[in-house]
């Protein structure tokens, strides 16, 4: 991977990070549940489902990223995010809320560490691993900004209503998917994937 391609790779990862964290429906999920008539006990149960799924999927999702590739793991994360929004936006009932929260947890699991590992591998291939700290600093700043914007606009999600907010989340994930498809997997993972076929 040339230096220009590494730079393009990092820029796509920056863009993906910003887009994936700007979902106002995700920032306002508690408000949306309460505005739809769910009790705080149900909100607490949904939060429990989130953490239970996240705990169970942490190791398998990491193994998936190591074996199948960081890019594929990021794409799966994006698909899980879209499924979460579809279920929450179009299927009524508390069981659907729990399923949606479960998909959301899986989305976090599959993205967790995959983007930074892909960035490190890309820099390592070009002998630029010393720039990794700068990458992480920039990614953290982008995360804080995008997450802050989403939190500030959480009230807009409530005004829009749950379904419209979820449709917006699906659109945001679709845009993110475009950036993810243009990422390049590192050579070691590509070799592992081809050997396993």
Short mmCIF file of N, CA, C and O in Angstrom, two decimals, residues 26-159:
data_model
loop_
_atom_site.label_atom_id
_atom_site.label_comp_id
_atom_site.label_asym_id
_atom_site.label_seq_id
_atom_site.Cartn_x
_atom_site.Cartn_y
_atom_site.Cartn_z
N UNK A 26 -29.71 7.26 17.95
CA UNK A 26 -28.91 6.55 18.94
C UNK A 26 -28.68 7.38 20.18
O UNK A 26 -28.74 6.87 21.31
N UNK A 27 -28.46 8.67 19.99
CA UNK A 27 -28.24 9.57 21.13
C UNK A 27 -29.52 9.78 21.94
O UNK A 27 -29.46 10.03 23.14
N UNK A 28 -30.67 9.65 21.29
CA UNK A 28 -31.95 9.94 21.94
C UNK A 28 -32.77 8.69 22.21
O UNK A 28 -33.97 8.77 22.42
N UNK A 29 -32.13 7.52 22.24
CA UNK A 29 -32.91 6.27 22.31
C UNK A 29 -33.79 6.19 23.56
O UNK A 29 -34.92 5.73 23.49
N UNK A 30 -33.28 6.69 24.70
CA UNK A 30 -34.09 6.67 25.93
C UNK A 30 -35.29 7.61 25.78
O UNK A 30 -36.43 7.24 26.10
N UNK A 31 -35.04 8.81 25.28
CA UNK A 31 -36.13 9.77 25.06
C UNK A 31 -37.17 9.22 24.10
O UNK A 31 -38.38 9.40 24.30
N UNK A 32 -36.71 8.55 23.05
CA UNK A 32 -37.64 7.99 22.07
C UNK A 32 -38.50 6.88 22.68
O UNK A 32 -39.70 6.79 22.40
N UNK A 33 -37.88 6.06 23.51
CA UNK A 33 -38.65 5.00 24.16
C UNK A 33 -39.71 5.59 25.10
O UNK A 33 -40.86 5.17 25.08
N UNK A 34 -39.30 6.56 25.91
CA UNK A 34 -40.23 7.17 26.86
C UNK A 34 -41.35 7.91 26.11
O UNK A 34 -42.52 7.81 26.49
N UNK A 35 -40.99 8.59 25.03
CA UNK A 35 -42.01 9.32 24.26
C UNK A 35 -42.98 8.36 23.56
O UNK A 35 -44.11 8.73 23.25
N UNK A 36 -42.55 7.10 23.35
CA UNK A 36 -43.44 6.09 22.77
C UNK A 36 -44.26 5.36 23.83
O UNK A 36 -44.98 4.41 23.51
N UNK A 37 -44.11 5.77 25.09
CA UNK A 37 -44.94 5.21 26.16
C UNK A 37 -44.32 4.09 26.97
O UNK A 37 -44.99 3.49 27.81
N UNK A 38 -43.04 3.79 26.72
CA UNK A 38 -42.39 2.74 27.51
C UNK A 38 -41.99 3.29 28.87
O UNK A 38 -41.60 4.45 29.00
N UNK A 39 -42.05 2.43 29.89
CA UNK A 39 -41.72 2.85 31.25
C UNK A 39 -40.20 2.85 31.46
O UNK A 39 -39.45 2.25 30.67
N UNK A 40 -39.77 3.48 32.55
CA UNK A 40 -38.35 3.50 32.87
C UNK A 40 -37.85 2.09 33.21
O UNK A 40 -36.68 1.78 32.99
N UNK A 41 -38.73 1.24 33.75
CA UNK A 41 -38.35 -0.15 34.00
C UNK A 41 -38.06 -0.87 32.69
O UNK A 41 -37.06 -1.60 32.56
N UNK A 42 -38.88 -0.62 31.67
CA UNK A 42 -38.64 -1.22 30.36
C UNK A 42 -37.36 -0.68 29.73
O UNK A 42 -36.62 -1.43 29.08
N UNK A 43 -37.11 0.61 29.93
CA UNK A 43 -35.86 1.20 29.44
C UNK A 43 -34.67 0.50 30.10
O UNK A 43 -33.69 0.15 29.44
N UNK A 44 -34.78 0.27 31.42
CA UNK A 44 -33.72 -0.44 32.14
C UNK A 44 -33.52 -1.86 31.65
O UNK A 44 -32.39 -2.34 31.53
N UNK A 45 -34.63 -2.54 31.36
CA UNK A 45 -34.54 -3.91 30.82
C UNK A 45 -33.87 -3.91 29.45
O UNK A 45 -33.06 -4.80 29.14
N UNK A 46 -34.21 -2.92 28.62
CA UNK A 46 -33.59 -2.81 27.30
C UNK A 46 -32.08 -2.57 27.43
O UNK A 46 -31.28 -3.16 26.71
N UNK A 47 -31.71 -1.74 28.39
CA UNK A 47 -30.29 -1.48 28.65
C UNK A 47 -29.59 -2.78 29.10
O UNK A 47 -28.45 -3.04 28.70
N UNK A 48 -30.28 -3.59 29.88
CA UNK A 48 -29.73 -4.87 30.33
C UNK A 48 -29.50 -5.80 29.14
O UNK A 48 -28.46 -6.48 29.06
N UNK A 49 -30.46 -5.82 28.23
CA UNK A 49 -30.32 -6.64 27.01
C UNK A 49 -29.09 -6.19 26.24
O UNK A 49 -28.29 -7.02 25.76
N UNK A 50 -28.92 -4.87 26.11
CA UNK A 50 -27.77 -4.32 25.38
C UNK A 50 -26.46 -4.87 25.97
O UNK A 50 -25.59 -5.37 25.24
N UNK A 51 -26.32 -4.76 27.28
CA UNK A 51 -25.06 -5.17 27.91
C UNK A 51 -24.87 -6.68 27.90
O UNK A 51 -23.74 -7.16 27.77
N UNK A 52 -25.97 -7.43 28.02
CA UNK A 52 -25.87 -8.90 27.97
C UNK A 52 -25.40 -9.36 26.59
O UNK A 52 -24.50 -10.21 26.48
N UNK A 53 -25.99 -8.80 25.54
CA UNK A 53 -25.59 -9.16 24.17
C UNK A 53 -24.15 -8.74 23.92
O UNK A 53 -23.34 -9.50 23.35
N UNK A 54 -23.81 -7.54 24.36
CA UNK A 54 -22.46 -7.03 24.17
C UNK A 54 -21.42 -7.92 24.85
O UNK A 54 -20.37 -8.23 24.28
N UNK A 55 -21.73 -8.35 26.07
CA UNK A 55 -20.81 -9.21 26.82
C UNK A 55 -20.62 -10.56 26.12
O UNK A 55 -19.49 -11.05 25.97
N UNK A 56 -21.72 -11.13 25.64
CA UNK A 56 -21.65 -12.45 24.99
C UNK A 56 -20.95 -12.40 23.63
O UNK A 56 -20.33 -13.37 23.21
N UNK A 57 -21.05 -11.27 22.94
CA UNK A 57 -20.53 -11.17 21.57
C UNK A 57 -19.13 -10.57 21.49
O UNK A 57 -18.53 -10.54 20.41
N UNK A 58 -18.58 -10.12 22.60
CA UNK A 58 -17.28 -9.42 22.57
C UNK A 58 -16.17 -10.29 21.99
O UNK A 58 -15.47 -9.88 21.07
N UNK A 59 -16.01 -11.49 22.50
CA UNK A 59 -14.92 -12.36 22.01
C UNK A 59 -15.21 -12.89 20.61
O UNK A 59 -14.33 -12.81 19.73
N UNK A 60 -16.43 -13.41 20.33
CA UNK A 60 -16.70 -13.88 18.95
C UNK A 60 -16.53 -12.79 17.89
O UNK A 60 -16.01 -13.07 16.79
N UNK A 61 -16.94 -11.57 18.19
CA UNK A 61 -16.80 -10.50 17.19
C UNK A 61 -15.33 -10.16 16.95
O UNK A 61 -14.93 -9.87 15.83
N UNK A 62 -14.52 -10.22 18.01
CA UNK A 62 -13.08 -10.00 17.86
C UNK A 62 -12.42 -11.09 17.03
O UNK A 62 -11.55 -10.81 16.19
N UNK A 63 -12.85 -12.34 17.25
CA UNK A 63 -12.33 -13.45 16.46
C UNK A 63 -12.72 -13.30 14.99
O UNK A 63 -11.91 -13.57 14.10
N UNK A 64 -13.95 -12.85 14.75
CA UNK A 64 -14.40 -12.63 13.38
C UNK A 64 -13.50 -11.61 12.68
O UNK A 64 -13.07 -11.82 11.55
N UNK A 65 -13.21 -10.50 13.38
CA UNK A 65 -12.36 -9.45 12.80
C UNK A 65 -10.96 -9.97 12.51
O UNK A 65 -10.37 -9.64 11.48
N UNK A 66 -10.43 -10.80 13.41
CA UNK A 66 -9.06 -11.33 13.22
C UNK A 66 -8.98 -12.33 12.08
O UNK A 66 -7.99 -12.38 11.36
N UNK A 67 -10.03 -13.14 11.92
CA UNK A 67 -10.00 -14.20 10.91
C UNK A 67 -10.53 -13.73 9.56
O UNK A 67 -9.91 -13.94 8.52
N UNK A 68 -11.69 -13.08 9.58
CA UNK A 68 -12.35 -12.69 8.33
C UNK A 68 -11.91 -11.31 7.82
O UNK A 68 -12.05 -11.01 6.64
N UNK A 69 -11.43 -10.47 8.72
CA UNK A 69 -10.94 -9.16 8.30
C UNK A 69 -11.62 -8.02 9.01
O UNK A 69 -12.79 -8.09 9.37
N UNK A 70 -10.85 -6.94 9.21
CA UNK A 70 -11.36 -5.76 9.91
C UNK A 70 -12.40 -5.03 9.05
O UNK A 70 -13.40 -4.53 9.55
N UNK A 71 -12.17 -4.99 7.76
CA UNK A 71 -13.12 -4.33 6.86
C UNK A 71 -14.48 -5.03 6.92
O UNK A 71 -15.52 -4.37 7.04
N UNK A 72 -14.48 -6.36 6.85
CA UNK A 72 -15.73 -7.11 6.92
C UNK A 72 -16.43 -6.90 8.25
O UNK A 72 -17.65 -6.81 8.33
N UNK A 73 -15.64 -6.82 9.31
CA UNK A 73 -16.20 -6.58 10.64
C UNK A 73 -16.88 -5.21 10.70
O UNK A 73 -17.97 -5.08 11.28
N UNK A 74 -16.27 -4.20 10.09
CA UNK A 74 -16.87 -2.87 10.05
C UNK A 74 -18.16 -2.86 9.23
O UNK A 74 -19.14 -2.20 9.60
N UNK A 75 -18.17 -3.61 8.15
CA UNK A 75 -19.38 -3.71 7.31
C UNK A 75 -20.50 -4.42 8.08
O UNK A 75 -21.65 -3.99 8.06
N UNK A 76 -20.15 -5.51 8.80
CA UNK A 76 -21.15 -6.21 9.62
C UNK A 76 -21.70 -5.26 10.68
O UNK A 76 -22.91 -5.23 10.94
N UNK A 77 -20.84 -4.46 11.28
CA UNK A 77 -21.28 -3.47 12.28
C UNK A 77 -22.31 -2.51 11.68
O UNK A 77 -23.34 -2.22 12.30
N UNK A 78 -22.04 -2.06 10.48
CA UNK A 78 -22.95 -1.13 9.79
C UNK A 78 -24.28 -1.81 9.49
O UNK A 78 -25.36 -1.21 9.67
N UNK A 79 -24.24 -3.07 9.06
CA UNK A 79 -25.46 -3.83 8.78
C UNK A 79 -26.29 -4.00 10.06
O UNK A 79 -27.51 -3.84 10.07
N UNK A 80 -25.61 -4.31 11.17
CA UNK A 80 -26.30 -4.46 12.46
C UNK A 80 -26.97 -3.16 12.88
O UNK A 80 -28.08 -3.15 13.41
N UNK A 81 -26.29 -2.05 12.63
CA UNK A 81 -26.86 -0.74 12.94
C UNK A 81 -28.13 -0.48 12.13
O UNK A 81 -29.14 0.03 12.65
N UNK A 82 -28.08 -0.85 10.85
CA UNK A 82 -29.26 -0.69 9.99
C UNK A 82 -30.41 -1.59 10.45
O UNK A 82 -31.57 -1.17 10.50
N UNK A 83 -30.09 -2.83 10.80
CA UNK A 83 -31.11 -3.76 11.28
C UNK A 83 -31.75 -3.23 12.56
O UNK A 83 -32.97 -3.32 12.74
N UNK A 84 -30.93 -2.68 13.43
CA UNK A 84 -31.44 -2.10 14.68
C UNK A 84 -32.45 -1.01 14.39
O UNK A 84 -33.54 -0.96 14.99
N UNK A 85 -32.13 -0.13 13.45
CA UNK A 85 -33.02 0.98 13.10
C UNK A 85 -34.29 0.49 12.42
O UNK A 85 -35.39 0.99 12.69
N UNK A 86 -34.16 -0.51 11.55
CA UNK A 86 -35.34 -1.06 10.85
C UNK A 86 -36.31 -1.68 11.86
O UNK A 86 -37.52 -1.42 11.83
N UNK A 87 -35.78 -2.51 12.76
CA UNK A 87 -36.62 -3.18 13.75
C UNK A 87 -37.29 -2.16 14.67
O UNK A 87 -38.49 -2.22 14.91
N UNK A 88 -36.52 -1.20 15.15
CA UNK A 88 -37.06 -0.20 16.08
C UNK A 88 -38.05 0.72 15.39
O UNK A 88 -39.04 1.17 15.99
N UNK A 89 -37.82 1.01 14.13
CA UNK A 89 -38.68 1.96 13.42
C UNK A 89 -39.96 1.37 12.87
O UNK A 89 -40.96 2.08 12.73
N UNK A 90 -39.94 0.06 12.57
CA UNK A 90 -41.08 -0.51 11.82
C UNK A 90 -41.78 -1.69 12.50
O UNK A 90 -42.80 -2.15 12.01
N UNK A 91 -41.23 -2.20 13.60
CA UNK A 91 -41.88 -3.31 14.29
C UNK A 91 -42.29 -2.85 15.68
O UNK A 91 -41.42 -2.46 16.48
N UNK A 92 -43.58 -2.89 15.99
CA UNK A 92 -44.03 -2.41 17.30
C UNK A 92 -43.80 -3.45 18.40
O UNK A 92 -43.59 -4.64 18.12
N UNK A 93 -43.84 -2.99 19.64
CA UNK A 93 -43.77 -3.89 20.78
C UNK A 93 -42.43 -3.90 21.47
O UNK A 93 -41.39 -3.57 20.88
N UNK A 94 -42.46 -4.28 22.75
CA UNK A 94 -41.24 -4.27 23.56
C UNK A 94 -40.24 -5.34 23.13
O UNK A 94 -39.03 -5.14 23.24
N UNK A 95 -40.73 -6.47 22.63
CA UNK A 95 -39.82 -7.51 22.14
C UNK A 95 -38.97 -6.97 20.98
O UNK A 95 -37.77 -7.26 20.89
N UNK A 96 -39.60 -6.17 20.13
CA UNK A 96 -38.87 -5.56 19.01
C UNK A 96 -37.84 -4.55 19.52
O UNK A 96 -36.74 -4.45 18.98
N UNK A 97 -38.19 -3.83 20.57
CA UNK A 97 -37.25 -2.89 21.19
C UNK A 97 -36.01 -3.65 21.67
O UNK A 97 -34.87 -3.24 21.41
N UNK A 98 -36.23 -4.78 22.35
CA UNK A 98 -35.11 -5.58 22.85
C UNK A 98 -34.26 -6.14 21.71
O UNK A 98 -33.03 -6.16 21.79
N UNK A 99 -34.93 -6.58 20.63
CA UNK A 99 -34.19 -7.07 19.46
C UNK A 99 -33.37 -5.95 18.84
O UNK A 99 -32.20 -6.14 18.48
N UNK A 100 -33.97 -4.77 18.74
CA UNK A 100 -33.27 -3.62 18.18
C UNK A 100 -32.04 -3.26 19.01
O UNK A 100 -30.96 -3.00 18.46
N UNK A 101 -32.20 -3.26 20.32
CA UNK A 101 -31.09 -2.96 21.22
C UNK A 101 -30.00 -4.02 21.10
O UNK A 101 -28.80 -3.73 21.15
N UNK A 102 -30.42 -5.29 20.91
CA UNK A 102 -29.45 -6.36 20.70
C UNK A 102 -28.63 -6.16 19.43
O UNK A 102 -27.40 -6.32 19.45
N UNK A 103 -29.29 -5.78 18.34
CA UNK A 103 -28.57 -5.47 17.10
C UNK A 103 -27.62 -4.29 17.29
O UNK A 103 -26.50 -4.29 16.76
N UNK A 104 -28.06 -3.31 18.06
CA UNK A 104 -27.22 -2.15 18.33
C UNK A 104 -25.96 -2.56 19.09
O UNK A 104 -24.86 -2.09 18.80
N UNK A 105 -26.13 -3.46 20.07
CA UNK A 105 -24.97 -3.96 20.82
C UNK A 105 -24.00 -4.68 19.90
O UNK A 105 -22.78 -4.51 19.98
N UNK A 106 -24.54 -5.51 19.00
CA UNK A 106 -23.69 -6.21 18.03
C UNK A 106 -22.93 -5.24 17.14
O UNK A 106 -21.77 -5.46 16.79
N UNK A 107 -23.61 -4.15 16.78
CA UNK A 107 -22.96 -3.12 15.97
C UNK A 107 -21.73 -2.57 16.69
O UNK A 107 -20.66 -2.43 16.10
N UNK A 108 -21.89 -2.28 17.98
CA UNK A 108 -20.75 -1.79 18.77
C UNK A 108 -19.66 -2.84 18.88
O UNK A 108 -18.47 -2.52 18.81
N UNK A 109 -20.05 -4.11 19.07
CA UNK A 109 -19.06 -5.17 19.19
C UNK A 109 -18.21 -5.32 17.94
O UNK A 109 -16.99 -5.46 18.02
N UNK A 110 -18.86 -5.30 16.78
CA UNK A 110 -18.13 -5.54 15.53
C UNK A 110 -17.24 -4.36 15.13
O UNK A 110 -16.25 -4.55 14.44
N UNK A 111 -17.61 -3.15 15.58
CA UNK A 111 -16.76 -2.01 15.24
C UNK A 111 -15.63 -1.83 16.25
O UNK A 111 -14.58 -1.27 15.93
N UNK A 112 -15.85 -2.34 17.47
CA UNK A 112 -14.90 -2.14 18.56
C UNK A 112 -13.51 -2.68 18.23
O UNK A 112 -13.31 -3.88 18.09
N UNK A 113 -12.57 -1.78 18.07
CA UNK A 113 -11.19 -2.15 17.79
C UNK A 113 -10.88 -2.44 16.34
O UNK A 113 -9.70 -2.44 15.95
N UNK A 114 -11.91 -2.70 15.53
CA UNK A 114 -11.67 -3.07 14.13
C UNK A 114 -11.10 -1.91 13.32
O UNK A 114 -10.20 -2.09 12.50
N UNK A 115 -11.65 -0.71 13.54
CA UNK A 115 -11.18 0.45 12.78
C UNK A 115 -9.74 0.81 13.16
O UNK A 115 -8.91 1.07 12.28
N UNK A 116 -9.43 0.79 14.46
CA UNK A 116 -8.07 1.13 14.88
C UNK A 116 -7.07 0.05 14.45
O UNK A 116 -5.94 0.36 14.07
N UNK A 117 -7.50 -1.23 14.47
CA UNK A 117 -6.62 -2.32 14.02
C UNK A 117 -6.34 -2.20 12.52
O UNK A 117 -5.21 -2.41 12.07
N UNK A 118 -7.38 -1.85 11.76
CA UNK A 118 -7.19 -1.68 10.31
C UNK A 118 -6.25 -0.51 10.03
O UNK A 118 -5.38 -0.61 9.15
N UNK A 119 -6.40 0.56 10.78
CA UNK A 119 -5.51 1.72 10.61
C UNK A 119 -4.07 1.34 10.94
O UNK A 119 -3.14 1.68 10.19
N UNK A 120 -3.88 0.63 12.04
CA UNK A 120 -2.53 0.24 12.43
C UNK A 120 -1.89 -0.68 11.39
O UNK A 120 -0.74 -0.49 11.01
N UNK A 121 -2.67 -1.67 10.93
CA UNK A 121 -2.15 -2.59 9.91
C UNK A 121 -1.77 -1.84 8.63
O UNK A 121 -0.75 -2.15 8.01
N UNK A 122 -2.60 -0.87 8.27
CA UNK A 122 -2.32 -0.09 7.05
C UNK A 122 -1.05 0.72 7.20
O UNK A 122 -0.23 0.79 6.27
N UNK A 123 -0.86 1.34 8.36
CA UNK A 123 0.35 2.12 8.62
C UNK A 123 1.57 1.20 8.70
O UNK A 123 2.65 1.53 8.20
N UNK A 124 1.40 0.03 9.30
CA UNK A 124 2.50 -0.93 9.45
C UNK A 124 3.00 -1.41 8.10
O UNK A 124 4.21 -1.54 7.88
N UNK A 125 2.09 -1.65 7.18
CA UNK A 125 2.47 -2.12 5.83
C UNK A 125 3.40 -1.13 5.14
O UNK A 125 4.26 -1.51 4.36
N UNK A 126 3.20 0.15 5.44
CA UNK A 126 4.00 1.19 4.79
C UNK A 126 5.16 1.65 5.68
O UNK A 126 5.87 2.59 5.35
N UNK A 127 5.34 1.00 6.84
CA UNK A 127 6.42 1.39 7.76
C UNK A 127 6.17 2.71 8.44
O UNK A 127 7.11 3.41 8.83
N UNK A 128 4.88 3.07 8.59
CA UNK A 128 4.54 4.36 9.21
C UNK A 128 3.80 4.18 10.54
O UNK A 128 3.04 5.03 10.96
N UNK A 129 4.06 3.05 11.21
CA UNK A 129 3.32 2.78 12.45
C UNK A 129 3.54 3.83 13.54
O UNK A 129 2.74 3.95 14.46
N UNK A 130 4.62 4.62 13.41
CA UNK A 130 4.85 5.70 14.39
C UNK A 130 3.77 6.78 14.31
O UNK A 130 3.60 7.56 15.25
N UNK A 131 3.00 6.80 13.21
CA UNK A 131 1.93 7.80 13.06
C UNK A 131 0.61 7.33 13.67
O UNK A 131 -0.39 8.04 13.61
N UNK A 132 0.63 6.14 14.25
CA UNK A 132 -0.61 5.57 14.80
C UNK A 132 -1.18 6.41 15.94
O UNK A 132 -2.39 6.61 16.03
N UNK A 133 -0.30 6.91 16.81
CA UNK A 133 -0.78 7.74 17.94
C UNK A 133 -1.51 8.98 17.44
O UNK A 133 -2.53 9.38 18.01
N UNK A 134 -0.99 9.58 16.38
CA UNK A 134 -1.64 10.76 15.80
C UNK A 134 -3.01 10.37 15.24
O UNK A 134 -3.99 11.12 15.39
N UNK A 135 -3.07 9.20 14.61
CA UNK A 135 -4.35 8.71 14.08
C UNK A 135 -5.38 8.56 15.20
O UNK A 135 -6.52 9.02 15.08
N UNK A 136 -4.97 7.91 16.30
CA UNK A 136 -5.89 7.69 17.42
C UNK A 136 -6.35 9.01 18.01
O UNK A 136 -7.53 9.19 18.36
N UNK A 137 -5.44 9.97 18.13
CA UNK A 137 -5.81 11.29 18.66
C UNK A 137 -6.85 11.97 17.78
O UNK A 137 -7.84 12.52 18.27
N UNK A 138 -6.64 11.90 16.47
CA UNK A 138 -7.58 12.50 15.54
C UNK A 138 -8.93 11.80 15.58
O UNK A 138 -9.99 12.43 15.59
N UNK A 139 -8.90 10.45 15.62
CA UNK A 139 -10.14 9.68 15.69
C UNK A 139 -10.92 10.01 16.95
O UNK A 139 -12.15 10.12 16.92
N UNK A 140 -10.21 10.16 18.07
CA UNK A 140 -10.88 10.49 19.33
C UNK A 140 -11.54 11.86 19.25
O UNK A 140 -12.68 12.04 19.70
N UNK A 141 -10.84 12.81 18.65
CA UNK A 141 -11.41 14.15 18.49
C UNK A 141 -12.66 14.11 17.60
O UNK A 141 -13.68 14.75 17.91
N UNK A 142 -12.58 13.36 16.51
CA UNK A 142 -13.73 13.24 15.60
C UNK A 142 -14.91 12.59 16.31
O UNK A 142 -16.05 13.03 16.19
N UNK A 143 -14.62 11.55 17.10
CA UNK A 143 -15.68 10.87 17.86
C UNK A 143 -16.36 11.85 18.82
O UNK A 143 -17.59 11.90 18.90
N UNK A 144 -15.56 12.62 19.54
CA UNK A 144 -16.12 13.57 20.52
C UNK A 144 -17.01 14.61 19.82
O UNK A 144 -18.08 14.95 20.32
N UNK A 145 -16.54 15.10 18.69
CA UNK A 145 -17.31 16.12 17.95
C UNK A 145 -18.62 15.55 17.42
O UNK A 145 -19.69 16.12 17.63
N UNK A 146 -18.54 14.41 16.74
CA UNK A 146 -19.75 13.83 16.14
C UNK A 146 -20.73 13.38 17.21
O UNK A 146 -21.95 13.58 17.09
N UNK A 147 -20.23 12.79 18.29
CA UNK A 147 -21.09 12.35 19.38
C UNK A 147 -21.72 13.55 20.08
O UNK A 147 -22.90 13.50 20.47
N UNK A 148 -20.96 14.63 20.20
CA UNK A 148 -21.49 15.86 20.80
C UNK A 148 -22.60 16.46 19.95
O UNK A 148 -23.63 16.91 20.48
N UNK A 149 -22.41 16.47 18.64
CA UNK A 149 -23.44 16.99 17.73
C UNK A 149 -24.71 16.15 17.85
O UNK A 149 -25.82 16.69 17.94
N UNK A 150 -24.55 14.83 17.87
CA UNK A 150 -25.71 13.93 17.98
C UNK A 150 -26.45 14.17 19.28
O UNK A 150 -27.69 14.20 19.32
N UNK A 151 -25.72 14.36 20.37
CA UNK A 151 -26.34 14.60 21.67
C UNK A 151 -27.08 15.93 21.69
O UNK A 151 -28.20 16.03 22.21
N UNK A 152 -26.46 16.95 21.10
CA UNK A 152 -27.12 18.27 21.03
C UNK A 152 -28.41 18.22 20.22
O UNK A 152 -29.36 18.95 20.51
N UNK A 153 -28.45 17.35 19.21
CA UNK A 153 -29.62 17.25 18.34
C UNK A 153 -30.59 16.14 18.76
O UNK A 153 -31.52 15.83 18.02
N UNK A 154 -30.38 15.58 19.96
CA UNK A 154 -31.26 14.50 20.42
C UNK A 154 -32.72 14.94 20.47
O UNK A 154 -33.63 14.17 20.14
N UNK A 155 -32.94 16.19 20.85
CA UNK A 155 -34.31 16.71 20.90
C UNK A 155 -34.97 16.72 19.53
O UNK A 155 -36.19 16.53 19.42
N UNK A 156 -34.17 16.91 18.49
CA UNK A 156 -34.70 16.90 17.12
C UNK A 156 -35.27 15.52 16.80
O UNK A 156 -36.31 15.41 16.14
N UNK A 157 -34.61 14.46 17.28
CA UNK A 157 -35.08 13.10 17.05
C UNK A 157 -36.47 12.90 17.66
O UNK A 157 -37.34 12.28 17.06
N UNK A 158 -36.67 13.46 18.86
CA UNK A 158 -37.97 13.33 19.52
C UNK A 158 -39.03 14.10 18.74
O UNK A 158 -40.16 13.62 18.56
N UNK A 159 -38.68 15.28 18.25
CA UNK A 159 -39.62 16.08 17.45
C UNK A 159 -39.97 15.35 16.15
O UNK A 159 -41.13 15.33 15.73
#
